Each structure stands twice: as C-alpha cells, then as structure tokens.
mmCIF file of C-alpha atoms and ligand atoms in Angstrom:
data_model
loop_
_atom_site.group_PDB
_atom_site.id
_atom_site.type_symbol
_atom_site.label_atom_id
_atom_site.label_comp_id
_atom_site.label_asym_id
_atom_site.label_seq_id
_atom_site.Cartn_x
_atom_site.Cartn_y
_atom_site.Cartn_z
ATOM 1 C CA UNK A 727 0.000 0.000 0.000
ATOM 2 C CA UNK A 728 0.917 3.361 -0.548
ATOM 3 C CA UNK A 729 1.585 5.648 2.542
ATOM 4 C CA UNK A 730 -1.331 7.089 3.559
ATOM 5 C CA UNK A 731 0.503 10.035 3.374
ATOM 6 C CA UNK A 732 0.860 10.344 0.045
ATOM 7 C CA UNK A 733 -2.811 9.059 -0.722
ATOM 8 C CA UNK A 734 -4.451 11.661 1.191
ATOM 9 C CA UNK A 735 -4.523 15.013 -0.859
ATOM 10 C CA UNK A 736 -2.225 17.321 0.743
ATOM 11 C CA UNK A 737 -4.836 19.863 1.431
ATOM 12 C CA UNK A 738 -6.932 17.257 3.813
ATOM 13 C CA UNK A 739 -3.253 15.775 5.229
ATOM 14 C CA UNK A 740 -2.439 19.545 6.427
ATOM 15 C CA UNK A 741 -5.806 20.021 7.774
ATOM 16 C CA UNK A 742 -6.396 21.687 11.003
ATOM 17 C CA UNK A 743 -10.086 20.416 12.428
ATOM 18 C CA UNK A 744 -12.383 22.488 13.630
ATOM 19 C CA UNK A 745 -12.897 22.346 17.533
ATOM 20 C CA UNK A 746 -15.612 22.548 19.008
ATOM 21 C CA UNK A 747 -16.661 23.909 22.504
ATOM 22 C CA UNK A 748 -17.739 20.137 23.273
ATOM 23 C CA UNK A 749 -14.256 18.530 22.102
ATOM 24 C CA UNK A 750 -11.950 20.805 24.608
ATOM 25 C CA UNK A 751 -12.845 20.068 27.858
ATOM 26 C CA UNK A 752 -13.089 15.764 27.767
ATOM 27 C CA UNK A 753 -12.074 13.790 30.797
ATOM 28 C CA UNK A 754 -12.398 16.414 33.004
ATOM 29 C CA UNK A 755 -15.829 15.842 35.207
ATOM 30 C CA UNK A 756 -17.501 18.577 33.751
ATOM 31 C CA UNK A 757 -21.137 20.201 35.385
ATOM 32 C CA UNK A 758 -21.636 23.451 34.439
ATOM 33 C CA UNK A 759 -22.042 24.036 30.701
ATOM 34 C CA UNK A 760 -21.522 27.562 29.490
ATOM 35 C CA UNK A 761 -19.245 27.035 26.421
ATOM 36 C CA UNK A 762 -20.994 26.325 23.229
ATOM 37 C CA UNK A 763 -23.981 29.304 23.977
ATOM 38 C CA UNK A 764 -26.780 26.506 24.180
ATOM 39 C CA UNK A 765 -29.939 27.224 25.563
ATOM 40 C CA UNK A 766 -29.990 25.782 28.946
ATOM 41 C CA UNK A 767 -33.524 25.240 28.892
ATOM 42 C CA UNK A 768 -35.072 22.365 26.704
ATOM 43 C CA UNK A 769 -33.096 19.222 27.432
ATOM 44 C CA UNK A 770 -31.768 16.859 26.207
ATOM 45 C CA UNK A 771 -32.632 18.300 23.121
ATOM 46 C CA UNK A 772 -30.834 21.802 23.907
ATOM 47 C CA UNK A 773 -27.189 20.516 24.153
ATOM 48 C CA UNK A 774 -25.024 19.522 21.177
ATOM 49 C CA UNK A 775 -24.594 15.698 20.823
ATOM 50 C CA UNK A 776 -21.142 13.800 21.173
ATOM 51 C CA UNK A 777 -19.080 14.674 18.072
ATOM 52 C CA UNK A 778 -17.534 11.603 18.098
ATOM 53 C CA UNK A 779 -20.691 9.438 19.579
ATOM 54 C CA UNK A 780 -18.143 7.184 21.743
ATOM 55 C CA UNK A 781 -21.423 5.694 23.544
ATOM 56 C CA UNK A 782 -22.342 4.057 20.416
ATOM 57 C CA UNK A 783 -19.282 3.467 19.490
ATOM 58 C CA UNK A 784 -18.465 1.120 22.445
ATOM 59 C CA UNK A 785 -21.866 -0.706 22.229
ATOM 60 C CA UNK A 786 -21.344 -1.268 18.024
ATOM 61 C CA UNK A 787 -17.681 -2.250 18.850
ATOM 62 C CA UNK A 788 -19.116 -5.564 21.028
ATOM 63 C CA UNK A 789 -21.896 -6.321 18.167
ATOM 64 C CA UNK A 790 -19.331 -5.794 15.119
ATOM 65 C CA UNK A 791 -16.195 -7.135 16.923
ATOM 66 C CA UNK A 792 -14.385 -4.105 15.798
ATOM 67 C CA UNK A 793 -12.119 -1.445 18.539
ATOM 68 C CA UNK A 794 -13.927 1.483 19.003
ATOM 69 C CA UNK A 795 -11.228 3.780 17.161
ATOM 70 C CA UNK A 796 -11.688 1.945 13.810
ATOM 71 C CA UNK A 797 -15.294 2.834 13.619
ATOM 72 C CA UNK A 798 -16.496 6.270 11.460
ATOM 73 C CA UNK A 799 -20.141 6.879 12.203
ATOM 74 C CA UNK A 800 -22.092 9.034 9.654
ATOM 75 C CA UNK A 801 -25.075 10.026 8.182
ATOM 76 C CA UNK A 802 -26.315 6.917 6.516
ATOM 77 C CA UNK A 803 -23.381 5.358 4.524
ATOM 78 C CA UNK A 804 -24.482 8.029 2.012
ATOM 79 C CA UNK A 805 -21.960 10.038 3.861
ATOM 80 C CA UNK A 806 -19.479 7.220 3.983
ATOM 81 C CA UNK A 807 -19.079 6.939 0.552
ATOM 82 C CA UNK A 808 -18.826 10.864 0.093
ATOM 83 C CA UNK A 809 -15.630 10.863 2.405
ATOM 84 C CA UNK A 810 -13.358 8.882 1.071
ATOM 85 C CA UNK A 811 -13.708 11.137 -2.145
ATOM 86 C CA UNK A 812 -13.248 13.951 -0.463
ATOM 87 C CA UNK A 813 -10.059 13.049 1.845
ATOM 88 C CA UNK A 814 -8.354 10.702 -1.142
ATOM 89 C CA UNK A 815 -9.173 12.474 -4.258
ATOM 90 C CA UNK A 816 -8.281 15.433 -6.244
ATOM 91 C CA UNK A 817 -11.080 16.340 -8.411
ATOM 92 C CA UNK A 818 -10.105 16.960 -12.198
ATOM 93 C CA UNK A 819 -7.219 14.465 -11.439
ATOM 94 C CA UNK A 820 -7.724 11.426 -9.252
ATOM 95 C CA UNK A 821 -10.097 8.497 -10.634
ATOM 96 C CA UNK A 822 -11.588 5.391 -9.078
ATOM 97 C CA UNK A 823 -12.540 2.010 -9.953
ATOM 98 C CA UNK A 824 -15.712 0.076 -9.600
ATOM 99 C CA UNK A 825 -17.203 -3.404 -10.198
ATOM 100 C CA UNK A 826 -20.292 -2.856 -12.565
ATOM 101 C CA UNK A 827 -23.285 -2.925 -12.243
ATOM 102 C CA UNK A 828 -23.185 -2.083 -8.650
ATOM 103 C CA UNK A 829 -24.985 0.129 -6.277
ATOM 104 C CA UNK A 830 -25.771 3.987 -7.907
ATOM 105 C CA UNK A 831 -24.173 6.391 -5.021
ATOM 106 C CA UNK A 832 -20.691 5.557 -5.503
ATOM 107 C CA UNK A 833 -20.907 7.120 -9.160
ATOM 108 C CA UNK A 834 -22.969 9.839 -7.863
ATOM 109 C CA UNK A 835 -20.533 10.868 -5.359
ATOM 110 C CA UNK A 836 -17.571 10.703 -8.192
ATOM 111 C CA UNK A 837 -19.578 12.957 -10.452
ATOM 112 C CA UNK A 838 -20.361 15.447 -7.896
ATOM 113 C CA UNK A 839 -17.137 15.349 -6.327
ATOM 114 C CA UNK A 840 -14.936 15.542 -10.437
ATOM 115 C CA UNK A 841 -13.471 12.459 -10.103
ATOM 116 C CA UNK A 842 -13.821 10.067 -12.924
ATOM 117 C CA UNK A 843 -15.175 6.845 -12.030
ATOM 118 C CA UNK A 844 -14.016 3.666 -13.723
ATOM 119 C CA UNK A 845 -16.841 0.894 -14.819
ATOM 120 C CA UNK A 846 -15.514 -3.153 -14.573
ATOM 121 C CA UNK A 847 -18.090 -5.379 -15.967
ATOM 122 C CA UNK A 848 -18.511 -7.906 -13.996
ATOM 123 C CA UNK A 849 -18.856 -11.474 -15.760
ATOM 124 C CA UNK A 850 -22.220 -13.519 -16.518
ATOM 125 C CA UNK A 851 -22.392 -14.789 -13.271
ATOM 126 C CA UNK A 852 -21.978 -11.775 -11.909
ATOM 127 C CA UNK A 853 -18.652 -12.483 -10.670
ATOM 128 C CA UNK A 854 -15.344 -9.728 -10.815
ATOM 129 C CA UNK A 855 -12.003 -10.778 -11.391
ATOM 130 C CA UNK A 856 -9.403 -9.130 -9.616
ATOM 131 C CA UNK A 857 -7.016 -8.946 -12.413
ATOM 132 C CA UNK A 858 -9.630 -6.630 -14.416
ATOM 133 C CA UNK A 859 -10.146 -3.944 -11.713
ATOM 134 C CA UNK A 860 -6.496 -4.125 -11.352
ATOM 135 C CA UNK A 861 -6.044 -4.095 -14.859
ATOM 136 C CA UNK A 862 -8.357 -0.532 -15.388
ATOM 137 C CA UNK A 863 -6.156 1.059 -12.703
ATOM 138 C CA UNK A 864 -3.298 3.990 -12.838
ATOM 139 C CA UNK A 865 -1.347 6.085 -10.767
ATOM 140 C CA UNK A 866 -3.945 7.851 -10.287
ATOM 141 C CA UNK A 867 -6.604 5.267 -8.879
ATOM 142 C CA UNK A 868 -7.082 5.930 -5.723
ATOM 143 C CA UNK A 869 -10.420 3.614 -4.595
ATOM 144 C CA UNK A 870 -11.522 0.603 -5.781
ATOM 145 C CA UNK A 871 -15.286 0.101 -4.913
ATOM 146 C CA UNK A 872 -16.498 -3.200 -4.111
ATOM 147 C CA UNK A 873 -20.066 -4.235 -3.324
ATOM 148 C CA UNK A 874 -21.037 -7.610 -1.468
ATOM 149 C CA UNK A 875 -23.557 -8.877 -1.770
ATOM 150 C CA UNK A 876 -23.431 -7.025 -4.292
ATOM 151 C CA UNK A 877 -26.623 -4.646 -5.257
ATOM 152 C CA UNK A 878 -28.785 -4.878 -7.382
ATOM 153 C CA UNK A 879 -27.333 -8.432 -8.343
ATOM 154 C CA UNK A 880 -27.783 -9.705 -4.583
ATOM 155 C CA UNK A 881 -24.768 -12.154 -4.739
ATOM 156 C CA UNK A 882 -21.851 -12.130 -3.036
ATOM 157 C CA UNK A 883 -18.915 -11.469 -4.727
ATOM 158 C CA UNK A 884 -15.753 -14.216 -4.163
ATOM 159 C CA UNK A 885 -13.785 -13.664 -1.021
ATOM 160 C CA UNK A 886 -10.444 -14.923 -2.290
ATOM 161 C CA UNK A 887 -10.885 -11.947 -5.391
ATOM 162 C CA UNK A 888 -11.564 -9.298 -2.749
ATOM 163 C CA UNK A 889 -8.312 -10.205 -0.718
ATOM 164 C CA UNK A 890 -6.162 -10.733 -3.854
ATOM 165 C CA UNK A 891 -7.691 -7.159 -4.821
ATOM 166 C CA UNK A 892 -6.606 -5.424 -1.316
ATOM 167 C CA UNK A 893 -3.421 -7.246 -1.085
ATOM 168 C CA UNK A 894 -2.147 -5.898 -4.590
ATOM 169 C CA UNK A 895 -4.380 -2.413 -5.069
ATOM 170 C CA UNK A 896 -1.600 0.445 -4.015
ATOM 171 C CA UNK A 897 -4.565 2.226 -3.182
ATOM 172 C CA UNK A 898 -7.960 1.976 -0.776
ATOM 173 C CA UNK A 899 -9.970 -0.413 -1.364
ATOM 174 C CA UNK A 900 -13.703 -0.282 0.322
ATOM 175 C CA UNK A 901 -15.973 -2.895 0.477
ATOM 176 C CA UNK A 902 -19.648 -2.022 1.251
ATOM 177 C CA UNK A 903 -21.122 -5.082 3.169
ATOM 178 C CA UNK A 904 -24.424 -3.233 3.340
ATOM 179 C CA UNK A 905 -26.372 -6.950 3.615
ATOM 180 C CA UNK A 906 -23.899 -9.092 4.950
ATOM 181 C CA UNK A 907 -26.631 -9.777 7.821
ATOM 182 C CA UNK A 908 -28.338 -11.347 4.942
ATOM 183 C CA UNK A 909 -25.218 -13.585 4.251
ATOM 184 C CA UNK A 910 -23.697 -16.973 4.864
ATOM 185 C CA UNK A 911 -20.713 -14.929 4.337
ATOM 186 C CA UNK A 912 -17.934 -13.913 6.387
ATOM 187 C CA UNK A 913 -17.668 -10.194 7.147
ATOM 188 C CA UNK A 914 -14.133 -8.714 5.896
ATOM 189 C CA UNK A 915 -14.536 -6.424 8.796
ATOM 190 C CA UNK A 916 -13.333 -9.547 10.795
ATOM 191 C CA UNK A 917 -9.849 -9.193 8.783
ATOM 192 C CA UNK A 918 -9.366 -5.434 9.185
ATOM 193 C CA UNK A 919 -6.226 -5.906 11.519
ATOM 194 C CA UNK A 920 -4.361 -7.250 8.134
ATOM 195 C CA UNK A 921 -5.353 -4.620 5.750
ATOM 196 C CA UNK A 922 -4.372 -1.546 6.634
ATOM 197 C CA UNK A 923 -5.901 -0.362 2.783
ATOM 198 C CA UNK A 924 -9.272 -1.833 4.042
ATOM 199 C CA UNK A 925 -12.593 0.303 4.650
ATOM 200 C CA UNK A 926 -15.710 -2.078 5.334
ATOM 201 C CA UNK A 927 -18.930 -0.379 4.928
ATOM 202 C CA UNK A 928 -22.230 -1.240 7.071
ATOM 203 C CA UNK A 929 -25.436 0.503 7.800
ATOM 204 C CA UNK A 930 -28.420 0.555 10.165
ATOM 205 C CA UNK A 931 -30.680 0.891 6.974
ATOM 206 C CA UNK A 932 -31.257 -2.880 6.317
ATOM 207 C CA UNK A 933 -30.832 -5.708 8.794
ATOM 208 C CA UNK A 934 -31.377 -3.036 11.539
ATOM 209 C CA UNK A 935 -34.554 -1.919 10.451
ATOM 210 C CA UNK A 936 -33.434 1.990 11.221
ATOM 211 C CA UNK A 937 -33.818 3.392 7.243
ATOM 212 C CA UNK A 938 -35.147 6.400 8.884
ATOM 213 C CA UNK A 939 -32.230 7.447 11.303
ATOM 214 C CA UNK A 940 -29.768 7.820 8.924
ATOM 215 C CA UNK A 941 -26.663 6.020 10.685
ATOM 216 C CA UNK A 942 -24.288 4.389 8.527
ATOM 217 C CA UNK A 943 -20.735 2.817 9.583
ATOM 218 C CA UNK A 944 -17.403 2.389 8.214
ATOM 219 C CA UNK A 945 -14.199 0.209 9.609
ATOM 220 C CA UNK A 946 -11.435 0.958 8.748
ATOM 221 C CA UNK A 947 -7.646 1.508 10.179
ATOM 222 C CA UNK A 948 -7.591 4.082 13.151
ATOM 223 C CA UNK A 949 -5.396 6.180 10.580
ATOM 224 C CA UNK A 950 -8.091 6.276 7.791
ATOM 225 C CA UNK A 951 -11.093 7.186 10.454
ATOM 226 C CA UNK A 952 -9.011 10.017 11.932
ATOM 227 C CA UNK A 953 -8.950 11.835 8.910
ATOM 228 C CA UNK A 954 -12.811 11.037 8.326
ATOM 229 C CA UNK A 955 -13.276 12.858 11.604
ATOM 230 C CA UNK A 956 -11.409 15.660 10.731
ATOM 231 C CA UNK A 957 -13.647 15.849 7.670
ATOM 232 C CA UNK A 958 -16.727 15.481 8.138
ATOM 233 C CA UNK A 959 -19.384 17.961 10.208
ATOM 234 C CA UNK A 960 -18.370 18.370 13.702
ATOM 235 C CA UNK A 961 -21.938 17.215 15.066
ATOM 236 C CA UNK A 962 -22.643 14.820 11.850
ATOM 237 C CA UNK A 963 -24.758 12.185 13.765
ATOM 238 C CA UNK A 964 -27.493 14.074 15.474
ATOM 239 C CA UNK A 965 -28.467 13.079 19.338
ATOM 240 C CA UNK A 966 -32.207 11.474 18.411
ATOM 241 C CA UNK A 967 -29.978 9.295 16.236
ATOM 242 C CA UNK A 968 -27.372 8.136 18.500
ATOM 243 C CA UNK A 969 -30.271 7.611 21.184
ATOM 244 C CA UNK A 970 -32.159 5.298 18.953
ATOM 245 C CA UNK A 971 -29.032 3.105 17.662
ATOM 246 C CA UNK A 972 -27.657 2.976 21.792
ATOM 247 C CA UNK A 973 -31.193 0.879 21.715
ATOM 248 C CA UNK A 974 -31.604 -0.652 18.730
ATOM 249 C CA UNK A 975 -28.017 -2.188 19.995
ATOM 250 C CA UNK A 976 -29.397 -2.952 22.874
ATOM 251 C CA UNK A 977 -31.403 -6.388 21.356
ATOM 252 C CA UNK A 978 -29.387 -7.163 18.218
ATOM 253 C CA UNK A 979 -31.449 -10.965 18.836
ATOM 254 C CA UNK A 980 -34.307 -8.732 17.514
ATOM 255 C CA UNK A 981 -32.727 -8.047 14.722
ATOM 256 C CA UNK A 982 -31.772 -11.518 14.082
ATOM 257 C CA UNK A 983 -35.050 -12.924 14.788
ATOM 258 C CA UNK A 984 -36.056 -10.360 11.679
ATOM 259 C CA UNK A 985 -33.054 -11.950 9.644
ATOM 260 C CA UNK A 986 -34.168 -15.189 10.100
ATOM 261 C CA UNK A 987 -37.744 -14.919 9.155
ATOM 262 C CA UNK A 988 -37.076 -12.586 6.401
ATOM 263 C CA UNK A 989 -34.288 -15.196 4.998
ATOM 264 C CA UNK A 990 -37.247 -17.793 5.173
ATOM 265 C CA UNK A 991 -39.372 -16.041 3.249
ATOM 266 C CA UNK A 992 -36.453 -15.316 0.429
ATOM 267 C CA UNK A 993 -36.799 -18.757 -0.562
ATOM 268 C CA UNK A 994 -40.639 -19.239 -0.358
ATOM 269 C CA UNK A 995 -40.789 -16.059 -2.409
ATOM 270 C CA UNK A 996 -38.350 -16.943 -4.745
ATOM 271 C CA UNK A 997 -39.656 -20.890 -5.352
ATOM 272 C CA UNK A 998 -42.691 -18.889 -6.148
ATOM 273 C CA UNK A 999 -40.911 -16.610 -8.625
ATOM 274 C CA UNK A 1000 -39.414 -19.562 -10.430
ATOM 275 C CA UNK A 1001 -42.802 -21.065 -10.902
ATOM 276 C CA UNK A 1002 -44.147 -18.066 -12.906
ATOM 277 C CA UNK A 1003 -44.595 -18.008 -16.461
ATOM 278 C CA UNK A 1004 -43.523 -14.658 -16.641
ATOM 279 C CA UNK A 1005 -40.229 -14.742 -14.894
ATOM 280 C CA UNK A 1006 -37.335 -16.643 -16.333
ATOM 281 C CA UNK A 1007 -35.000 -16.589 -14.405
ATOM 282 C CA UNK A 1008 -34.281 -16.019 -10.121
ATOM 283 C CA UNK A 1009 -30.628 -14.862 -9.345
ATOM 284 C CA UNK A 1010 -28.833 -16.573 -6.521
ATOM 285 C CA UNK A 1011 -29.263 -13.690 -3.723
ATOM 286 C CA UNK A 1012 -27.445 -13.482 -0.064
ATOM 287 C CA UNK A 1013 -29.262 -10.288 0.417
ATOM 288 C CA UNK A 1014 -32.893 -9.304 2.094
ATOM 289 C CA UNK A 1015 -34.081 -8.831 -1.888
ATOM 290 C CA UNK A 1016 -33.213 -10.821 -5.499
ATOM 291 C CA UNK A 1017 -33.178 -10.065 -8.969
ATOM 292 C CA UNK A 1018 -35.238 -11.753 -11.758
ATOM 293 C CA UNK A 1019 -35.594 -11.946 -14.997
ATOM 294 C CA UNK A 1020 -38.819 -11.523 -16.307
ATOM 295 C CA UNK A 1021 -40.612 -11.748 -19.864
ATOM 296 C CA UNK A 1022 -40.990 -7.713 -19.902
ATOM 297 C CA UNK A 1023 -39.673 -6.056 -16.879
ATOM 298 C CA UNK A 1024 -41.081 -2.403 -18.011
ATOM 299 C CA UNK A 1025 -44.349 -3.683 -18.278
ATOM 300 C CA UNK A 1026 -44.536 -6.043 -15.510
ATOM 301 C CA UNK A 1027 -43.028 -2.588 -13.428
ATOM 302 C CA UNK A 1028 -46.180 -0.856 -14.596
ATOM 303 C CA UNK A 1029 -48.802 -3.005 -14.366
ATOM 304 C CA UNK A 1030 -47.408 -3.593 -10.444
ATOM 305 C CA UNK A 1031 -47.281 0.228 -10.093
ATOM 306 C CA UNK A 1032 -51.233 0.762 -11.186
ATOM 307 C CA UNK A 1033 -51.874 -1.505 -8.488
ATOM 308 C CA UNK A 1034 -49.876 -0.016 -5.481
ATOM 309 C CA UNK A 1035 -46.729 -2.157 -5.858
ATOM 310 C CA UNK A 1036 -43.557 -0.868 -5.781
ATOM 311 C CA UNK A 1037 -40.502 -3.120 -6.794
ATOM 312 C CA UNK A 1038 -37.323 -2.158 -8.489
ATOM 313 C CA UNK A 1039 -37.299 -1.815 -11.903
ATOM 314 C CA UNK A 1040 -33.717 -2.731 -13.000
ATOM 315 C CA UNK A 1041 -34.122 -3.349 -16.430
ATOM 316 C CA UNK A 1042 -32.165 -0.324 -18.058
ATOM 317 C CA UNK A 1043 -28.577 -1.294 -15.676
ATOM 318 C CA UNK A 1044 -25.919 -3.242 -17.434
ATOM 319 C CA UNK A 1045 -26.190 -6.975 -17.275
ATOM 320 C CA UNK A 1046 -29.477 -6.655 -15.812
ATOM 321 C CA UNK A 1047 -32.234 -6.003 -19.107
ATOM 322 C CA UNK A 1048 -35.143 -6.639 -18.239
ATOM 323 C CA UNK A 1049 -34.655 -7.288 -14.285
ATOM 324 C CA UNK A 1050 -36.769 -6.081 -11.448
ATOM 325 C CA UNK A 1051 -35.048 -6.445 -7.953
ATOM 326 C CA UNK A 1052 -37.610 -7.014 -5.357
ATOM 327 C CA UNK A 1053 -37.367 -6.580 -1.885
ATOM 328 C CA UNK A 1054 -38.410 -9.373 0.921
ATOM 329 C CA UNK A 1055 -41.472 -7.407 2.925
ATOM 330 C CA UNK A 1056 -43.874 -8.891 5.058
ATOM 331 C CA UNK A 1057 -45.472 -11.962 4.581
ATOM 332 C CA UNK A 1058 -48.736 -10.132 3.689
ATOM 333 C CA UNK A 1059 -46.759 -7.663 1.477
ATOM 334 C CA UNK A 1060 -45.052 -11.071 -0.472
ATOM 335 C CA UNK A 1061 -48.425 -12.242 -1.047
ATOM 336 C CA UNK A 1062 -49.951 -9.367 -2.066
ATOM 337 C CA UNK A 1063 -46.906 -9.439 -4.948
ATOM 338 C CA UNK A 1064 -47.371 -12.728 -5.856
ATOM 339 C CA UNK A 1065 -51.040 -12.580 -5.886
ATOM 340 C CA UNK A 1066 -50.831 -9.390 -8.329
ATOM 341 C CA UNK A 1067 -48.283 -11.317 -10.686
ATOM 342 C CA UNK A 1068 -50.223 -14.268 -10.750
ATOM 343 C CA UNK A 1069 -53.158 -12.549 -12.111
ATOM 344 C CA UNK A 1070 -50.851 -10.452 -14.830
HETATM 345 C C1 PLP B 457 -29.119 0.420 0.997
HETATM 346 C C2 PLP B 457 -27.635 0.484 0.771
HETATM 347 C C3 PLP B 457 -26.835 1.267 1.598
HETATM 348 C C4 PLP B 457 -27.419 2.038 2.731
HETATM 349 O O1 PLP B 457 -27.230 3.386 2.624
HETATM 350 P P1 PLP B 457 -27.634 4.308 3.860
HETATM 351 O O2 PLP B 457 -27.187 5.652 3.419
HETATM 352 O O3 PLP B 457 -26.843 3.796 5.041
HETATM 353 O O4 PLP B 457 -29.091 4.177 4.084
HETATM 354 C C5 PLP B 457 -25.471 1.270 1.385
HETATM 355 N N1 PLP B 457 -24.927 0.538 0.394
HETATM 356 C C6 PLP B 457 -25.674 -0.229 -0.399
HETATM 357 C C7 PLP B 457 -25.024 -1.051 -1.446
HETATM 358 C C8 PLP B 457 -27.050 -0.266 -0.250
HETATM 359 O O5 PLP B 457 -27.798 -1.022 -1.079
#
C-alpha cells in the first residue's frame, strides 16, 4: 500500500479540524455548561450531541467485533461513501474504480465530487475478477469500490478476489457489506487488523430496520477514520440518532429474529418466482431482496405500479435487461406481490 501520506490530498493531510466547545474540555468531570452558547432550557434536546458518539461506538464495537477507534459513524453510509472522495481524491485528477453494475451512489458521489469513475463489468455470473479492476487502474486510482452482496445483483462477490484485490491495489480499497446480515458470508470487517488499505462499509438501513435514522458505519484503520473525523461535520450524527441506535443495539437478537424470518421467506418467495410463467429466471441472492428476470420487466413494473406495488425496476442497468429487484417485505406484502403477478 501506498503511505497514507501520500494518498491523502495534501490539502486534507495539512488540515487543522475544527474544535468545538464540546471537544476541549473531555475527561475532566464537567457540570456546568456555558461554552458552546446553548440554551440551557429544553433538554436533552438543547445541548449539542457527542461529536464523536463514543457511547455508540463502544456498544457497536461488542456487536461488530471491531475497537472502538476503527469505527467512522455518519449520516447513513451516504456520507461514507462521500468521504473517502473527499479526503483521497483530487477532483479533475484522481479516478476510481468500480465493479459494474453495482450500487448507484458511488458514481454519484464521483460525479459530484470531479473524479472520474471507472466501470468493470462484472462477468455472466456476476462475478469480478481481480485482475480486471487491477487491470483498469493507474497512478492515479485511488479507490476501488467493491459491493457484497453485491446490489442490485444480490450475490456475493468471491472472497479470495476481494483479498487478492486489497493485497495488490496500491490504493484503498472499500468494500460495502451493506447486507452481509443477509449472508452466509464472512464479514471482511473480521480481517481489518491485516489490511491496513481496508474500509468495510455497514449501515443501520437494512438488517437493523433503522432506514429512517440515517446512521451508517465504516471500519477501517484508526489512521483512515481520523482523517474522516477531521472531515466530516463536527456534530454529523445528530443526538435522536445516536439515542435510537444505543437501543436498537441494545437487542441485536431482535434483529436476528427479523433476519431469520425474512431469509425464510427469500426462498418461499423466490420458489414462487421460479414457478411463474412470466419470470425466467431467479438470481442466486445473499441479500434481504433478489433479482429476476422476467418476460418484460417495463411492463410487468407498470402493471405492479397501477396496483400499489412498488418493486425495483432494474431493467435499463448493465447486465441486468429486463430485471426487477424485489425486496423481501412482510409476509402479507409477499403475497400481495405474488397474488398481483399471478393474475398479470
Ligand atoms: C441500501 C444500501 C446502503 C445504505 O445506505 P444508507 O445511506 O446507510 O441508508 C449502502 N450501500 C448499499 C449497497 C445499499 O444497497
């Protein structure tokens, strides 16, 4: 790997952060608040919340198995993928790499940010090989984006390509894991320690059932998520937030109890798929959705739409024509689908 050093553009590297009244004082067994010109009436919702929300951090560090200084908490993982362009690349200049097709905000966040982004097909099955991303690289590559289980595909891509990938990218390589609750698979998180280049991306948004909170998480080497935090807004994970995951974390056996049942009905839902006339074929999925094939996606989309259903129409993304993805809902929302398709 490259120093990090020299991957970090200089301007972020020399960066002073900005610090705040609530960041001065800690340690010290503090009472009487009269730095940051709160209100002192209203609580809790008149003080500013932990910058660096170190409660969470300590209860996600026992559920993740991962220290409590290689955690970056932000809003959603929107704003984890927005980061790394900002600290690694120089806009006009810098480019990254990505497997294709693959979730839509990682090109989103290139475009906005200038920094071309680099498309690698991945192969019938859905598959990447790491000697193509590799191959599509240059000095100036400095990410390689990696999705798995991969969205909107829903497989997960092959662990011994991701590690060849990290152990020979001079660069950062991040791997969003935004379904690995879904999986069989074993989280890369769990190998952080070796990679130093590694960022491993998770979020509240799926397994956790907490869409609406807007908390997404990133591992990565105490190095990489000190410059996050000089980066990003000093109060970027509001209190209501922080309050709600210090709970949610509190029964993660909920949220397994929610994995399991919604894994069962994956595979009732998708036996059901395969037994329609109009779908032809059901993608292997380790995620809480899959993607199918159908005889005309657009239409299908349409016809589902006049009736109230949304799924994901997928059919215009490369490798995926005439697709939808469809999410795994309640047992009365599956049925409602089927029972809708069934009559098409
Ligand atoms: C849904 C999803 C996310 C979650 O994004 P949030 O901003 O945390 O809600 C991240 N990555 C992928 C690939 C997703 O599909």
């Amino acid at each position: 790997m490259t120093p990090l050093e020299q991957l970090v553009r200089p301007n972020i590297w020399r960066l002073a952060p900005y610090s705040s009244a609530r960041n001065e004082y800690s340690g010290r067994n503090a009472r009487v608040f009269l730095d940051a010109n709160e209100n002192p009436y209203n609580a809790p919702f008149n003080r500013y919340p932990d910058p660096l929300q170190l409660e969470v951090k300590q209860r996600l560090s026992k559920v993740k198995g991962v220290s409590p200084e290689q955690i970056f908490l932000g809003n959603g993982s929107d704003e984890a993928i927005d980061l790394p362009y900002r600290c690694f690349c120089e806009p006009g200049k810098d480019n990254v790499v990505a497997i294709e097709p693959t979730y839509g905000m990682y090109k989103v966040c290139a475009d906005i940010n200038d920094v071309e982004y680099r498309p690698v097909l991945l192969d019938d099955h859905y598959q990447m090989e790491a000697d193509r991303l590799l191959a599509a690289c240059d000095d100036h590559t400095k990410i390689i984006w990696i999705c798995s289980p991969n969205n909107p595909t829903g497989n997960s891509i092959d662990h011994d390509e991701m590690v060849k990938t990290i152990e020979q990218f001079h660069g950062i390589v991040i791997v969003d894991e935004a379904y690995i609750d879904f999986s069989a698979q074993k989280s890369l998180r769990t190998e952080l320690n070796k990679y130093p280049n590694l960022i491993v991306l998770n979020t509240f948004s799926k397994a956790w059932g907490c869409a609406a909170i807007r908390l997404g998480m990133a591992f990565a080497s105490k190095d990489i998520v000190d410059i996050f935090n000089k980066v990003k807004y000093p109060y970027n994970v509001n209190q209501l937030t922080q309050q709600q995951a210090i709970e949610a974390l509190a029964d993660p056996y909920e949220v397994d109890k929610w994995v399991r049942l919604l894994l069962q009905e994956r595979s009732r839902m998708m036996e059901a798929f395969r037994m329609l006339p109009i779908c032809q074929k059901v993608y292997p999925t380790d995620a809480n959705f899959f993607l199918c094939k159908m005889t005309d996606a657009q239409q299908i989309y349409d016809y589902l739409v006049d009736r109230g259903i949304i799924v994901r129409n997928r059919t215009h993304v490369q490798l995926c024509g005439n697709c939808l993805r469809v999410t795994i809902g309640t047992k009365s929302e599956n049925n409602e689908l089927l029972a809708a398709l069934r009559q098409y």
